[in-house]
Amino acid sequence: VSVGSYNVRLLYKKTAETRENAICYTVFRNRLSSRLSETLIELPSGLKYSFSDLEEISSRLSSFFEHLGLKPGDRILVQAEKSPEVVFLYAACLRFGAIFTPTDPSYKTRELEYICHDLKPALIVCKPEDQQIFMTFCSKSSQTLKPIG
């Protein structure tokens, strides 16, 4: 799945666990509603993202989570470098009610395996070249994940 200029590989599994939807994003959105056209992020390249971009992209991602069958309270493991797209993903988790769980991209295979086993994420966001690592962990722990992008 491409979000902006960042291509990520999404892996997911359904889970029965549910929790109440988070209201954090609603509070954030209400406070920034008058600033939607203002710049939120400006990259060294000159590319700018506005609060309106955050609203639009996080809404699409949140709808995508629902389409996948995720539920509020599901954990989303994110193995990605810092980027505007990760900010959008975080905002989507807030608005959907998912638990955003970032991992350090420098983690070794053993550390990632422990985190996956302990966390049991419903969705894993990673670079395409890291997909096989996560698929291996999940097959060892009887989790079923499938690539979707």
Short mmCIF file of C-alpha atoms in Angstrom, two decimals:
data_model
loop_
_atom_site.label_atom_id
_atom_site.label_comp_id
_atom_site.label_asym_id
_atom_site.label_seq_id
_atom_site.Cartn_x
_atom_site.Cartn_y
_atom_site.Cartn_z
CA VAL A 1 0.00 0.00 0.00
CA SER A 2 1.38 3.41 -0.88
CA VAL A 3 0.69 6.29 1.47
CA GLY A 4 2.17 9.42 -0.03
CA SER A 5 5.68 8.66 -1.20
CA TYR A 6 6.29 5.87 1.34
CA ASN A 7 5.63 2.34 0.22
CA VAL A 8 4.84 0.00 3.11
CA ARG A 9 3.81 -3.60 3.35
CA LEU A 10 0.79 -4.25 5.54
CA LEU A 11 0.17 -7.61 7.13
CA TYR A 12 -2.95 -8.33 9.11
CA LYS A 13 -4.91 -10.89 11.03
CA LYS A 14 -8.38 -10.63 12.51
CA THR A 15 -8.78 -10.59 16.26
CA ALA A 16 -11.83 -10.83 18.50
CA GLU A 17 -10.42 -8.42 21.07
CA THR A 18 -12.32 -5.11 21.27
CA ARG A 19 -12.05 -1.99 23.39
CA GLU A 20 -13.80 1.33 23.51
CA ASN A 21 -12.96 3.74 20.72
CA ALA A 22 -10.39 6.39 21.60
CA ILE A 23 -11.53 10.03 21.67
CA CYS A 24 -8.03 11.50 21.50
CA TYR A 25 -8.18 12.19 17.76
CA THR A 26 -11.57 13.90 18.07
CA VAL A 27 -10.15 16.31 20.67
CA PHE A 28 -7.12 16.92 18.45
CA ARG A 29 -9.27 17.51 15.36
CA ASN A 30 -11.64 19.87 17.17
CA ARG A 31 -8.76 22.01 18.39
CA LEU A 32 -7.23 22.24 14.91
CA SER A 33 -10.39 22.64 12.83
CA SER A 34 -9.65 26.32 12.21
CA ARG A 35 -6.08 25.54 11.08
CA LEU A 36 -6.70 22.89 8.41
CA SER A 37 -4.93 24.84 5.65
CA GLU A 38 -1.81 25.47 7.76
CA THR A 39 1.39 23.47 7.28
CA LEU A 40 1.78 20.55 9.64
CA ILE A 41 4.99 19.07 8.21
CA GLU A 42 7.55 20.54 5.81
CA LEU A 43 10.25 18.26 4.44
CA PRO A 44 13.75 19.40 3.41
CA SER A 45 12.68 18.77 -0.20
CA GLY A 46 10.06 21.50 0.19
CA LEU A 47 7.13 19.09 0.19
CA LYS A 48 4.48 20.27 2.64
CA TYR A 49 1.63 18.49 4.37
CA SER A 50 -1.22 20.45 5.93
CA PHE A 51 -3.52 19.58 8.81
CA SER A 52 -6.11 18.96 6.09
CA ASP A 53 -3.79 16.30 4.59
CA LEU A 54 -3.56 14.68 8.01
CA GLU A 55 -7.34 14.66 8.27
CA GLU A 56 -7.83 13.17 4.78
CA ILE A 57 -5.09 10.53 4.89
CA SER A 58 -5.81 9.38 8.44
CA SER A 59 -9.49 9.08 7.52
CA ARG A 60 -8.66 6.83 4.55
CA LEU A 61 -6.36 4.66 6.67
CA SER A 62 -8.95 4.43 9.44
CA SER A 63 -11.55 3.28 6.90
CA PHE A 64 -9.03 0.76 5.59
CA PHE A 65 -8.59 -0.66 9.11
CA GLU A 66 -12.35 -1.14 9.31
CA HIS A 67 -12.39 -2.77 5.85
CA LEU A 68 -9.75 -5.24 7.08
CA GLY A 69 -11.96 -6.21 10.00
CA LEU A 70 -9.85 -4.60 12.70
CA LYS A 71 -11.58 -3.53 15.89
CA PRO A 72 -10.89 -0.66 18.29
CA GLY A 73 -8.30 -1.88 20.77
CA ASP A 74 -6.45 -4.00 18.20
CA ARG A 75 -2.69 -3.57 18.21
CA ILE A 76 -0.88 -2.27 15.15
CA LEU A 77 2.85 -2.92 15.09
CA VAL A 78 4.79 -0.40 13.00
CA GLN A 79 8.32 -1.15 11.80
CA ALA A 80 9.17 1.95 9.77
CA GLU A 81 11.53 4.90 9.67
CA LYS A 82 10.31 8.29 10.83
CA SER A 83 8.26 9.89 8.07
CA PRO A 84 5.13 11.96 7.50
CA GLU A 85 3.33 8.77 6.56
CA VAL A 86 4.02 7.29 10.00
CA VAL A 87 2.48 10.42 11.53
CA PHE A 88 -0.61 9.85 9.36
CA LEU A 89 -0.69 6.21 10.44
CA TYR A 90 -0.48 7.26 14.10
CA ALA A 91 -3.37 9.69 13.61
CA ALA A 92 -5.40 6.94 11.90
CA CYS A 93 -4.81 4.66 14.90
CA LEU A 94 -5.99 7.41 17.24
CA ARG A 95 -9.15 8.07 15.27
CA PHE A 96 -9.93 4.37 14.86
CA GLY A 97 -9.10 3.45 18.44
CA ALA A 98 -6.26 1.07 17.60
CA ILE A 99 -3.11 0.77 19.68
CA PHE A 100 -0.16 2.18 17.71
CA THR A 101 2.98 0.24 18.63
CA PRO A 102 6.14 1.56 16.96
CA THR A 103 9.35 -0.45 16.96
CA ASP A 104 12.85 0.79 16.40
CA PRO A 105 13.94 0.03 12.82
CA SER A 106 17.33 -1.04 14.18
CA TYR A 107 15.83 -3.93 16.19
CA LYS A 108 17.38 -7.29 15.44
CA THR A 109 15.38 -10.31 14.30
CA ARG A 110 15.36 -11.85 17.78
CA GLU A 111 13.94 -8.63 19.31
CA LEU A 112 11.23 -8.37 16.66
CA GLU A 113 10.24 -11.99 17.17
CA TYR A 114 9.86 -11.44 20.92
CA ILE A 115 7.77 -8.30 20.37
CA CYS A 116 5.49 -10.03 17.84
CA HIS A 117 5.01 -13.04 20.10
CA ASP A 118 4.25 -10.86 23.13
CA LEU A 119 2.16 -8.21 21.35
CA LYS A 120 0.14 -10.45 18.99
CA PRO A 121 -0.62 -7.56 16.63
CA ALA A 122 -3.70 -7.55 14.43
CA LEU A 123 -1.82 -5.54 11.82
CA ILE A 124 1.87 -5.19 11.01
CA VAL A 125 3.12 -2.28 8.93
CA CYS A 126 6.60 -2.82 7.51
CA LYS A 127 8.72 -2.31 4.43
CA PRO A 128 8.17 -4.89 1.67
CA GLU A 129 11.68 -6.27 2.16
CA ASP A 130 10.89 -7.03 5.83
CA GLN A 131 7.65 -8.87 5.12
CA GLN A 132 9.19 -12.34 5.15
CA ILE A 133 10.72 -11.79 8.60
CA PHE A 134 7.30 -11.11 10.10
CA MET A 135 5.62 -13.92 8.15
CA THR A 136 8.17 -16.35 9.65
CA PHE A 137 7.45 -15.17 13.21
CA CYS A 138 3.74 -15.51 12.73
CA SER A 139 3.93 -19.01 11.30
CA LYS A 140 6.03 -20.11 14.31
CA SER A 141 3.39 -18.77 16.72
CA SER A 142 0.40 -20.06 14.72
CA GLN A 143 -0.70 -16.54 13.83
CA THR A 144 -2.10 -16.12 10.35
CA LEU A 145 -1.06 -13.00 8.48
CA LYS A 146 -1.44 -12.17 4.85
CA PRO A 147 0.20 -9.48 2.71
CA ILE A 148 -2.26 -6.86 1.49
CA GLY A 149 -0.19 -4.37 -0.41
#
